[in-house]
């Protein structure tokens, strides 16, 4: 018996598809949120490094000033700048933003693969090429994979979620028009032939 001849319950199939679509949405949002966390952590780490370099240069300059002029103000400013630079170094080490960014990157990579699997499952369910029981089994398998990713993923914050929401809803970072997709595909796989001008512009040098 082929899959297309298997008895299907339309309401059950629709409910299964709704559940899978909902889980896909959560995976897509989580993936984008972790990406925004990475962006924020990288910006903060870069700012810390630049500030530390600036303080180090200022401290070195004041130290040279102390050696040359022996001025009291130079000694005081050198001590203050050294203390601030030390505090910044300790603070940066305690936060360890680069390590945290790597953890978010691992979570994002896992969620990306999970998101793609959900897309494939949604396509198969809509096409009716898999039976309901198989669809449920695959759904449960993906849910288990999601739970493993979430269990080891670092926490996100509201700022990253809001940035992800804007990226997905307003900037449409996960959305492509038919024409945009066609431009990325070879001619044999496009949904419609491109105009001669578009075909010329799409040639890879």
mmCIF file with all atom_site columns, C-alpha atoms in Angstrom:
data_model
loop_
_atom_site.group_PDB
_atom_site.id
_atom_site.type_symbol
_atom_site.label_atom_id
_atom_site.label_alt_id
_atom_site.label_comp_id
_atom_site.label_asym_id
_atom_site.label_entity_id
_atom_site.label_seq_id
_atom_site.pdbx_PDB_ins_code
_atom_site.Cartn_x
_atom_site.Cartn_y
_atom_site.Cartn_z
_atom_site.occupancy
_atom_site.B_iso_or_equiv
_atom_site.pdbx_formal_charge
_atom_site.auth_seq_id
_atom_site.auth_comp_id
_atom_site.auth_asym_id
_atom_site.auth_atom_id
_atom_site.pdbx_PDB_model_num
ATOM 1   C CA . UNK A 1 1   ? 0.000  0.000  0.000   1.00 0.00 ? 1   UNK A CA 1
ATOM 2   C CA . UNK A 1 2   ? 1.436  3.356  -0.959  1.00 0.00 ? 2   UNK A CA 1
ATOM 3   C CA . UNK A 1 3   ? 1.394  6.355  1.347   1.00 0.00 ? 3   UNK A CA 1
ATOM 4   C CA . UNK A 1 4   ? -1.080 8.178  -0.854  1.00 0.00 ? 4   UNK A CA 1
ATOM 5   C CA . UNK A 1 5   ? -3.569 5.314  -0.337  1.00 0.00 ? 5   UNK A CA 1
ATOM 6   C CA . UNK A 1 6   ? -3.324 5.365  3.453   1.00 0.00 ? 6   UNK A CA 1
ATOM 7   C CA . UNK A 1 7   ? -6.525 6.506  5.186   1.00 0.00 ? 7   UNK A CA 1
ATOM 8   C CA . UNK A 1 8   ? -6.177 10.042 6.450   1.00 0.00 ? 8   UNK A CA 1
ATOM 9   C CA . UNK A 1 9   ? -8.247 11.957 8.994   1.00 0.00 ? 9   UNK A CA 1
ATOM 10  C CA . UNK A 1 10  ? -8.435 15.515 7.630   1.00 0.00 ? 10  UNK A CA 1
ATOM 11  C CA . UNK A 1 11  ? -9.037 17.126 11.024  1.00 0.00 ? 11  UNK A CA 1
ATOM 12  C CA . UNK A 1 12  ? -6.228 15.136 12.654  1.00 0.00 ? 12  UNK A CA 1
ATOM 13  C CA . UNK A 1 13  ? -3.862 15.958 9.802   1.00 0.00 ? 13  UNK A CA 1
ATOM 14  C CA . UNK A 1 14  ? -4.719 19.643 10.091  1.00 0.00 ? 14  UNK A CA 1
ATOM 15  C CA . UNK A 1 15  ? -4.169 19.560 13.854  1.00 0.00 ? 15  UNK A CA 1
ATOM 16  C CA . UNK A 1 16  ? -0.807 17.849 13.413  1.00 0.00 ? 16  UNK A CA 1
ATOM 17  C CA . UNK A 1 17  ? 0.237  20.427 10.843  1.00 0.00 ? 17  UNK A CA 1
ATOM 18  C CA . UNK A 1 18  ? -0.818 23.257 13.161  1.00 0.00 ? 18  UNK A CA 1
ATOM 19  C CA . UNK A 1 19  ? 1.282  21.829 15.985  1.00 0.00 ? 19  UNK A CA 1
ATOM 20  C CA . UNK A 1 20  ? 4.325  21.419 13.761  1.00 0.00 ? 20  UNK A CA 1
ATOM 21  C CA . UNK A 1 21  ? 3.917  24.952 12.401  1.00 0.00 ? 21  UNK A CA 1
ATOM 22  C CA . UNK A 1 22  ? 3.712  26.295 15.952  1.00 0.00 ? 22  UNK A CA 1
ATOM 23  C CA . UNK A 1 23  ? 6.869  24.445 16.971  1.00 0.00 ? 23  UNK A CA 1
ATOM 24  C CA . UNK A 1 24  ? 8.606  25.714 13.839  1.00 0.00 ? 24  UNK A CA 1
ATOM 25  C CA . UNK A 1 25  ? 7.704  29.279 14.810  1.00 0.00 ? 25  UNK A CA 1
ATOM 26  C CA . UNK A 1 26  ? 9.187  28.844 18.271  1.00 0.00 ? 26  UNK A CA 1
ATOM 27  C CA . UNK A 1 27  ? 12.367 27.344 16.832  1.00 0.00 ? 27  UNK A CA 1
ATOM 28  C CA . UNK A 1 28  ? 12.689 30.184 14.311  1.00 0.00 ? 28  UNK A CA 1
ATOM 29  C CA . UNK A 1 29  ? 12.240 32.836 17.001  1.00 0.00 ? 29  UNK A CA 1
ATOM 30  C CA . UNK A 1 30  ? 14.659 31.105 19.364  1.00 0.00 ? 30  UNK A CA 1
ATOM 31  C CA . UNK A 1 31  ? 17.262 30.790 16.616  1.00 0.00 ? 31  UNK A CA 1
ATOM 32  C CA . UNK A 1 32  ? 17.019 34.471 15.734  1.00 0.00 ? 32  UNK A CA 1
ATOM 33  C CA . UNK A 1 33  ? 17.051 35.491 19.415  1.00 0.00 ? 33  UNK A CA 1
ATOM 34  C CA . UNK A 1 34  ? 20.301 33.621 20.012  1.00 0.00 ? 34  UNK A CA 1
ATOM 35  C CA . UNK A 1 35  ? 21.753 35.293 16.923  1.00 0.00 ? 35  UNK A CA 1
ATOM 36  C CA . UNK A 1 36  ? 20.840 38.689 18.348  1.00 0.00 ? 36  UNK A CA 1
ATOM 37  C CA . UNK A 1 37  ? 22.425 37.711 21.657  1.00 0.00 ? 37  UNK A CA 1
ATOM 38  C CA . UNK A 1 38  ? 25.634 36.918 19.768  1.00 0.00 ? 38  UNK A CA 1
ATOM 39  C CA . UNK A 1 39  ? 25.526 40.299 18.041  1.00 0.00 ? 39  UNK A CA 1
ATOM 40  C CA . UNK A 1 40  ? 25.044 42.124 21.339  1.00 0.00 ? 40  UNK A CA 1
ATOM 41  C CA . UNK A 1 41  ? 27.777 40.201 23.134  1.00 0.00 ? 41  UNK A CA 1
ATOM 42  C CA . UNK A 1 42  ? 30.229 40.753 20.290  1.00 0.00 ? 42  UNK A CA 1
ATOM 43  C CA . UNK A 1 43  ? 29.528 44.489 20.341  1.00 0.00 ? 43  UNK A CA 1
ATOM 44  C CA . UNK A 1 44  ? 30.034 44.626 24.106  1.00 0.00 ? 44  UNK A CA 1
ATOM 45  C CA . UNK A 1 45  ? 33.251 42.596 23.925  1.00 0.00 ? 45  UNK A CA 1
ATOM 46  C CA . UNK A 1 46  ? 34.615 44.876 21.205  1.00 0.00 ? 46  UNK A CA 1
ATOM 47  C CA . UNK A 1 47  ? 33.725 47.955 23.260  1.00 0.00 ? 47  UNK A CA 1
ATOM 48  C CA . UNK A 1 48  ? 35.466 46.477 26.306  1.00 0.00 ? 48  UNK A CA 1
ATOM 49  C CA . UNK A 1 49  ? 38.614 45.793 24.291  1.00 0.00 ? 49  UNK A CA 1
ATOM 50  C CA . UNK A 1 50  ? 38.688 49.299 22.845  1.00 0.00 ? 50  UNK A CA 1
ATOM 51  C CA . UNK A 1 51  ? 38.135 50.875 26.254  1.00 0.00 ? 51  UNK A CA 1
ATOM 52  C CA . UNK A 1 52  ? 40.837 48.692 27.795  1.00 0.00 ? 52  UNK A CA 1
ATOM 53  C CA . UNK A 1 53  ? 43.261 49.658 25.031  1.00 0.00 ? 53  UNK A CA 1
ATOM 54  C CA . UNK A 1 54  ? 42.446 53.337 25.548  1.00 0.00 ? 54  UNK A CA 1
ATOM 55  C CA . UNK A 1 55  ? 42.976 53.111 29.303  1.00 0.00 ? 55  UNK A CA 1
ATOM 56  C CA . UNK A 1 56  ? 46.226 51.195 28.826  1.00 0.00 ? 56  UNK A CA 1
ATOM 57  C CA . UNK A 1 57  ? 47.523 53.851 26.450  1.00 0.00 ? 57  UNK A CA 1
ATOM 58  C CA . UNK A 1 58  ? 46.472 56.634 28.825  1.00 0.00 ? 58  UNK A CA 1
ATOM 59  C CA . UNK A 1 59  ? 48.099 54.858 31.772  1.00 0.00 ? 59  UNK A CA 1
ATOM 60  C CA . UNK A 1 60  ? 51.316 54.395 29.830  1.00 0.00 ? 60  UNK A CA 1
ATOM 61  C CA . UNK A 1 61  ? 51.306 58.064 28.863  1.00 0.00 ? 61  UNK A CA 1
ATOM 62  C CA . UNK A 1 62  ? 50.821 59.173 32.451  1.00 0.00 ? 62  UNK A CA 1
ATOM 63  C CA . UNK A 1 63  ? 53.534 56.796 33.650  1.00 0.00 ? 63  UNK A CA 1
ATOM 64  C CA . UNK A 1 64  ? 55.952 58.344 31.187  1.00 0.00 ? 64  UNK A CA 1
ATOM 65  C CA . UNK A 1 65  ? 54.822 61.762 32.415  1.00 0.00 ? 65  UNK A CA 1
ATOM 66  C CA . UNK A 1 66  ? 55.627 60.766 35.991  1.00 0.00 ? 66  UNK A CA 1
ATOM 67  C CA . UNK A 1 67  ? 59.109 59.634 34.990  1.00 0.00 ? 67  UNK A CA 1
ATOM 68  C CA . UNK A 1 68  ? 59.786 62.790 33.011  1.00 0.00 ? 68  UNK A CA 1
ATOM 69  C CA . UNK A 1 69  ? 58.157 65.529 35.092  1.00 0.00 ? 69  UNK A CA 1
ATOM 70  C CA . UNK A 1 70  ? 57.699 63.890 38.508  1.00 0.00 ? 70  UNK A CA 1
ATOM 71  C CA . UNK A 1 71  ? 54.523 65.962 38.781  1.00 0.00 ? 71  UNK A CA 1
ATOM 72  C CA . UNK A 1 72  ? 52.095 65.038 41.526  1.00 0.00 ? 72  UNK A CA 1
ATOM 73  C CA . UNK A 1 73  ? 49.052 65.213 39.243  1.00 0.00 ? 73  UNK A CA 1
ATOM 74  C CA . UNK A 1 74  ? 50.669 62.754 36.846  1.00 0.00 ? 74  UNK A CA 1
ATOM 75  C CA . UNK A 1 75  ? 51.244 60.275 39.671  1.00 0.00 ? 75  UNK A CA 1
ATOM 76  C CA . UNK A 1 76  ? 47.652 60.538 40.863  1.00 0.00 ? 76  UNK A CA 1
ATOM 77  C CA . UNK A 1 77  ? 46.166 60.207 37.381  1.00 0.00 ? 77  UNK A CA 1
ATOM 78  C CA . UNK A 1 78  ? 48.419 57.236 36.605  1.00 0.00 ? 78  UNK A CA 1
ATOM 79  C CA . UNK A 1 79  ? 47.241 55.448 39.749  1.00 0.00 ? 79  UNK A CA 1
ATOM 80  C CA . UNK A 1 80  ? 43.584 56.194 38.982  1.00 0.00 ? 80  UNK A CA 1
ATOM 81  C CA . UNK A 1 81  ? 43.847 55.050 35.376  1.00 0.00 ? 81  UNK A CA 1
ATOM 82  C CA . UNK A 1 82  ? 45.677 51.890 36.422  1.00 0.00 ? 82  UNK A CA 1
ATOM 83  C CA . UNK A 1 83  ? 42.938 51.095 38.936  1.00 0.00 ? 83  UNK A CA 1
ATOM 84  C CA . UNK A 1 84  ? 40.190 51.683 36.371  1.00 0.00 ? 84  UNK A CA 1
ATOM 85  C CA . UNK A 1 85  ? 41.989 49.527 33.801  1.00 0.00 ? 85  UNK A CA 1
ATOM 86  C CA . UNK A 1 86  ? 42.373 46.745 36.372  1.00 0.00 ? 86  UNK A CA 1
ATOM 87  C CA . UNK A 1 87  ? 38.699 46.935 37.332  1.00 0.00 ? 87  UNK A CA 1
ATOM 88  C CA . UNK A 1 88  ? 37.678 46.789 33.679  1.00 0.00 ? 88  UNK A CA 1
ATOM 89  C CA . UNK A 1 89  ? 39.908 43.759 33.113  1.00 0.00 ? 89  UNK A CA 1
ATOM 90  C CA . UNK A 1 90  ? 38.443 41.959 36.124  1.00 0.00 ? 90  UNK A CA 1
ATOM 91  C CA . UNK A 1 91  ? 34.905 42.861 35.045  1.00 0.00 ? 91  UNK A CA 1
ATOM 92  C CA . UNK A 1 92  ? 35.516 41.613 31.514  1.00 0.00 ? 92  UNK A CA 1
ATOM 93  C CA . UNK A 1 93  ? 37.008 38.370 32.798  1.00 0.00 ? 93  UNK A CA 1
ATOM 94  C CA . UNK A 1 94  ? 34.029 37.797 35.089  1.00 0.00 ? 94  UNK A CA 1
ATOM 95  C CA . UNK A 1 95  ? 31.540 38.353 32.269  1.00 0.00 ? 95  UNK A CA 1
ATOM 96  C CA . UNK A 1 96  ? 33.566 36.389 29.697  1.00 0.00 ? 96  UNK A CA 1
ATOM 97  C CA . UNK A 1 97  ? 31.382 37.605 26.847  1.00 0.00 ? 97  UNK A CA 1
ATOM 98  C CA . UNK A 1 98  ? 33.308 35.720 24.175  1.00 0.00 ? 98  UNK A CA 1
ATOM 99  C CA . UNK A 1 99  ? 32.704 32.370 25.874  1.00 0.00 ? 99  UNK A CA 1
ATOM 100 C CA . UNK A 1 100 ? 29.035 33.222 26.332  1.00 0.00 ? 100 UNK A CA 1
ATOM 101 C CA . UNK A 1 101 ? 28.783 34.230 22.672  1.00 0.00 ? 101 UNK A CA 1
ATOM 102 C CA . UNK A 1 102 ? 30.206 30.828 21.701  1.00 0.00 ? 102 UNK A CA 1
ATOM 103 C CA . UNK A 1 103 ? 27.515 29.117 23.784  1.00 0.00 ? 103 UNK A CA 1
ATOM 104 C CA . UNK A 1 104 ? 24.809 31.132 22.051  1.00 0.00 ? 104 UNK A CA 1
ATOM 105 C CA . UNK A 1 105 ? 26.409 30.287 18.701  1.00 0.00 ? 105 UNK A CA 1
ATOM 106 C CA . UNK A 1 106 ? 26.227 26.567 19.462  1.00 0.00 ? 106 UNK A CA 1
ATOM 107 C CA . UNK A 1 107 ? 22.569 26.918 20.416  1.00 0.00 ? 107 UNK A CA 1
ATOM 108 C CA . UNK A 1 108 ? 21.835 28.930 17.266  1.00 0.00 ? 108 UNK A CA 1
ATOM 109 C CA . UNK A 1 109 ? 23.524 26.321 15.077  1.00 0.00 ? 109 UNK A CA 1
ATOM 110 C CA . UNK A 1 110 ? 21.457 23.549 16.622  1.00 0.00 ? 110 UNK A CA 1
ATOM 111 C CA . UNK A 1 111 ? 18.257 25.558 16.284  1.00 0.00 ? 111 UNK A CA 1
ATOM 112 C CA . UNK A 1 112 ? 19.021 26.365 12.652  1.00 0.00 ? 112 UNK A CA 1
ATOM 113 C CA . UNK A 1 113 ? 19.185 22.665 11.796  1.00 0.00 ? 113 UNK A CA 1
ATOM 114 C CA . UNK A 1 114 ? 16.031 22.032 13.820  1.00 0.00 ? 114 UNK A CA 1
ATOM 115 C CA . UNK A 1 115 ? 14.249 24.862 12.017  1.00 0.00 ? 115 UNK A CA 1
ATOM 116 C CA . UNK A 1 116 ? 15.166 23.407 8.632   1.00 0.00 ? 116 UNK A CA 1
ATOM 117 C CA . UNK A 1 117 ? 13.896 19.978 9.667   1.00 0.00 ? 117 UNK A CA 1
ATOM 118 C CA . UNK A 1 118 ? 10.583 21.531 10.682  1.00 0.00 ? 118 UNK A CA 1
ATOM 119 C CA . UNK A 1 119 ? 10.321 23.220 7.282   1.00 0.00 ? 119 UNK A CA 1
ATOM 120 C CA . UNK A 1 120 ? 10.884 19.896 5.533   1.00 0.00 ? 120 UNK A CA 1
ATOM 121 C CA . UNK A 1 121 ? 8.326  18.177 7.752   1.00 0.00 ? 121 UNK A CA 1
ATOM 122 C CA . UNK A 1 122 ? 5.749  20.894 7.071   1.00 0.00 ? 122 UNK A CA 1
ATOM 123 C CA . UNK A 1 123 ? 6.346  20.496 3.345   1.00 0.00 ? 123 UNK A CA 1
ATOM 124 C CA . UNK A 1 124 ? 5.924  16.734 3.532   1.00 0.00 ? 124 UNK A CA 1
ATOM 125 C CA . UNK A 1 125 ? 2.745  17.034 5.608   1.00 0.00 ? 125 UNK A CA 1
ATOM 126 C CA . UNK A 1 126 ? 1.209  19.558 3.239   1.00 0.00 ? 126 UNK A CA 1
ATOM 127 C CA . UNK A 1 127 ? 2.112  17.398 0.257   1.00 0.00 ? 127 UNK A CA 1
ATOM 128 C CA . UNK A 1 128 ? 0.605  14.336 1.918   1.00 0.00 ? 128 UNK A CA 1
ATOM 129 C CA . UNK A 1 129 ? 3.658  12.194 1.227   1.00 0.00 ? 129 UNK A CA 1
ATOM 130 C CA . UNK A 1 130 ? 3.904  10.868 4.793   1.00 0.00 ? 130 UNK A CA 1
ATOM 131 C CA . UNK A 1 131 ? 1.264  9.189  6.925   1.00 0.00 ? 131 UNK A CA 1
ATOM 132 C CA . UNK A 1 132 ? -0.090 10.753 10.108  1.00 0.00 ? 132 UNK A CA 1
ATOM 133 C CA . UNK A 1 133 ? 1.626  8.217  12.356  1.00 0.00 ? 133 UNK A CA 1
ATOM 134 C CA . UNK A 1 134 ? 4.964  8.896  10.694  1.00 0.00 ? 134 UNK A CA 1
ATOM 135 C CA . UNK A 1 135 ? 4.329  12.618 10.952  1.00 0.00 ? 135 UNK A CA 1
ATOM 136 C CA . UNK A 1 136 ? 3.662  12.302 14.680  1.00 0.00 ? 136 UNK A CA 1
ATOM 137 C CA . UNK A 1 137 ? 6.797  10.224 15.147  1.00 0.00 ? 137 UNK A CA 1
ATOM 138 C CA . UNK A 1 138 ? 8.899  12.826 13.360  1.00 0.00 ? 138 UNK A CA 1
ATOM 139 C CA . UNK A 1 139 ? 7.220  15.617 15.331  1.00 0.00 ? 139 UNK A CA 1
ATOM 140 C CA . UNK A 1 140 ? 8.005  13.876 18.625  1.00 0.00 ? 140 UNK A CA 1
ATOM 141 C CA . UNK A 1 141 ? 11.581 13.317 17.506  1.00 0.00 ? 141 UNK A CA 1
ATOM 142 C CA . UNK A 1 142 ? 12.023 17.001 16.686  1.00 0.00 ? 142 UNK A CA 1
ATOM 143 C CA . UNK A 1 143 ? 10.418 17.995 19.982  1.00 0.00 ? 143 UNK A CA 1
ATOM 144 C CA . UNK A 1 144 ? 12.954 15.822 21.796  1.00 0.00 ? 144 UNK A CA 1
ATOM 145 C CA . UNK A 1 145 ? 15.801 17.409 19.848  1.00 0.00 ? 145 UNK A CA 1
ATOM 146 C CA . UNK A 1 146 ? 14.458 20.853 20.725  1.00 0.00 ? 146 UNK A CA 1
ATOM 147 C CA . UNK A 1 147 ? 14.328 19.985 24.426  1.00 0.00 ? 147 UNK A CA 1
ATOM 148 C CA . UNK A 1 148 ? 17.977 18.906 24.328  1.00 0.00 ? 148 UNK A CA 1
ATOM 149 C CA . UNK A 1 149 ? 19.032 22.153 22.661  1.00 0.00 ? 149 UNK A CA 1
ATOM 150 C CA . UNK A 1 150 ? 17.046 24.317 25.071  1.00 0.00 ? 150 UNK A CA 1
ATOM 151 C CA . UNK A 1 151 ? 18.395 22.404 28.085  1.00 0.00 ? 151 UNK A CA 1
ATOM 152 C CA . UNK A 1 152 ? 21.993 23.349 27.279  1.00 0.00 ? 152 UNK A CA 1
ATOM 153 C CA . UNK A 1 153 ? 21.356 26.767 25.726  1.00 0.00 ? 153 UNK A CA 1
ATOM 154 C CA . UNK A 1 154 ? 22.277 29.898 27.703  1.00 0.00 ? 154 UNK A CA 1
ATOM 155 C CA . UNK A 1 155 ? 19.550 32.307 28.731  1.00 0.00 ? 155 UNK A CA 1
ATOM 156 C CA . UNK A 1 156 ? 18.488 35.117 26.422  1.00 0.00 ? 156 UNK A CA 1
ATOM 157 C CA . UNK A 1 157 ? 17.083 38.515 27.368  1.00 0.00 ? 157 UNK A CA 1
ATOM 158 C CA . UNK A 1 158 ? 14.160 40.694 26.364  1.00 0.00 ? 158 UNK A CA 1
ATOM 159 C CA . UNK A 1 159 ? 16.330 43.012 24.267  1.00 0.00 ? 159 UNK A CA 1
ATOM 160 C CA . UNK A 1 160 ? 17.485 40.125 22.090  1.00 0.00 ? 160 UNK A CA 1
ATOM 161 C CA . UNK A 1 161 ? 13.925 38.831 21.744  1.00 0.00 ? 161 UNK A CA 1
ATOM 162 C CA . UNK A 1 162 ? 12.651 42.255 20.697  1.00 0.00 ? 162 UNK A CA 1
ATOM 163 C CA . UNK A 1 163 ? 15.485 42.539 18.175  1.00 0.00 ? 163 UNK A CA 1
ATOM 164 C CA . UNK A 1 164 ? 14.605 39.079 16.839  1.00 0.00 ? 164 UNK A CA 1
ATOM 165 C CA . UNK A 1 165 ? 10.941 40.028 16.624  1.00 0.00 ? 165 UNK A CA 1
ATOM 166 C CA . UNK A 1 166 ? 11.797 43.131 14.610  1.00 0.00 ? 166 UNK A CA 1
ATOM 167 C CA . UNK A 1 167 ? 14.148 41.150 12.366  1.00 0.00 ? 167 UNK A CA 1
ATOM 168 C CA . UNK A 1 168 ? 11.504 38.535 11.570  1.00 0.00 ? 168 UNK A CA 1
ATOM 169 C CA . UNK A 1 169 ? 8.351  40.660 11.454  1.00 0.00 ? 169 UNK A CA 1
ATOM 170 C CA . UNK A 1 170 ? 9.566  44.029 10.175  1.00 0.00 ? 170 UNK A CA 1
ATOM 171 C CA . UNK A 1 171 ? 12.861 43.388 8.404   1.00 0.00 ? 171 UNK A CA 1
ATOM 172 C CA . UNK A 1 172 ? 11.661 39.965 7.161   1.00 0.00 ? 172 UNK A CA 1
ATOM 173 C CA . UNK A 1 173 ? 15.118 38.425 7.545   1.00 0.00 ? 173 UNK A CA 1
ATOM 174 C CA . UNK A 1 174 ? 13.672 34.921 7.206   1.00 0.00 ? 174 UNK A CA 1
ATOM 175 C CA . UNK A 1 175 ? 11.423 35.782 4.263   1.00 0.00 ? 175 UNK A CA 1
ATOM 176 C CA . UNK A 1 176 ? 12.291 35.665 0.573   1.00 0.00 ? 176 UNK A CA 1
ATOM 177 C CA . UNK A 1 177 ? 10.200 36.605 -2.407  1.00 0.00 ? 177 UNK A CA 1
ATOM 178 C CA . UNK A 1 178 ? 9.820  34.163 -5.291  1.00 0.00 ? 178 UNK A CA 1
ATOM 179 C CA . UNK A 1 179 ? 12.057 36.358 -7.431  1.00 0.00 ? 179 UNK A CA 1
ATOM 180 C CA . UNK A 1 180 ? 14.783 36.485 -4.771  1.00 0.00 ? 180 UNK A CA 1
ATOM 181 C CA . UNK A 1 181 ? 14.808 32.702 -4.493  1.00 0.00 ? 181 UNK A CA 1
ATOM 182 C CA . UNK A 1 182 ? 14.867 32.293 -8.277  1.00 0.00 ? 182 UNK A CA 1
ATOM 183 C CA . UNK A 1 183 ? 17.907 34.554 -8.495  1.00 0.00 ? 183 UNK A CA 1
ATOM 184 C CA . UNK A 1 184 ? 19.784 32.170 -6.208  1.00 0.00 ? 184 UNK A CA 1
ATOM 185 C CA . UNK A 1 185 ? 18.834 29.026 -8.120  1.00 0.00 ? 185 UNK A CA 1
ATOM 186 C CA . UNK A 1 186 ? 20.190 27.668 -11.398 1.00 0.00 ? 186 UNK A CA 1
ATOM 187 C CA . UNK A 1 187 ? 17.817 28.149 -14.360 1.00 0.00 ? 187 UNK A CA 1
ATOM 188 C CA . UNK A 1 188 ? 16.519 24.569 -14.323 1.00 0.00 ? 188 UNK A CA 1
ATOM 189 C CA . UNK A 1 189 ? 15.230 24.935 -10.753 1.00 0.00 ? 189 UNK A CA 1
ATOM 190 C CA . UNK A 1 190 ? 13.517 28.308 -11.055 1.00 0.00 ? 190 UNK A CA 1
ATOM 191 C CA . UNK A 1 191 ? 9.763  28.684 -10.755 1.00 0.00 ? 191 UNK A CA 1
ATOM 192 C CA . UNK A 1 192 ? 9.593  31.055 -13.720 1.00 0.00 ? 192 UNK A CA 1
ATOM 193 C CA . UNK A 1 193 ? 12.040 32.181 -16.415 1.00 0.00 ? 193 UNK A CA 1
ATOM 194 C CA . UNK A 1 194 ? 13.857 35.423 -15.674 1.00 0.00 ? 194 UNK A CA 1
ATOM 195 C CA . UNK A 1 195 ? 14.020 38.369 -17.988 1.00 0.00 ? 195 UNK A CA 1
ATOM 196 C CA . UNK A 1 196 ? 17.182 38.627 -20.133 1.00 0.00 ? 196 UNK A CA 1
ATOM 197 C CA . UNK A 1 197 ? 18.414 41.563 -18.034 1.00 0.00 ? 197 UNK A CA 1
ATOM 198 C CA . UNK A 1 198 ? 17.935 39.648 -14.785 1.00 0.00 ? 198 UNK A CA 1
ATOM 199 C CA . UNK A 1 199 ? 19.614 36.589 -16.252 1.00 0.00 ? 199 UNK A CA 1
ATOM 200 C CA . UNK A 1 200 ? 22.651 38.644 -17.210 1.00 0.00 ? 200 UNK A CA 1
ATOM 201 C CA . UNK A 1 201 ? 22.871 40.239 -13.752 1.00 0.00 ? 201 UNK A CA 1
ATOM 202 C CA . UNK A 1 202 ? 22.622 36.824 -12.101 1.00 0.00 ? 202 UNK A CA 1
ATOM 203 C CA . UNK A 1 203 ? 25.715 35.411 -13.797 1.00 0.00 ? 203 UNK A CA 1
ATOM 204 C CA . UNK A 1 204 ? 28.479 34.440 -11.388 1.00 0.00 ? 204 UNK A CA 1
ATOM 205 C CA . UNK A 1 205 ? 31.815 36.020 -12.360 1.00 0.00 ? 205 UNK A CA 1
#
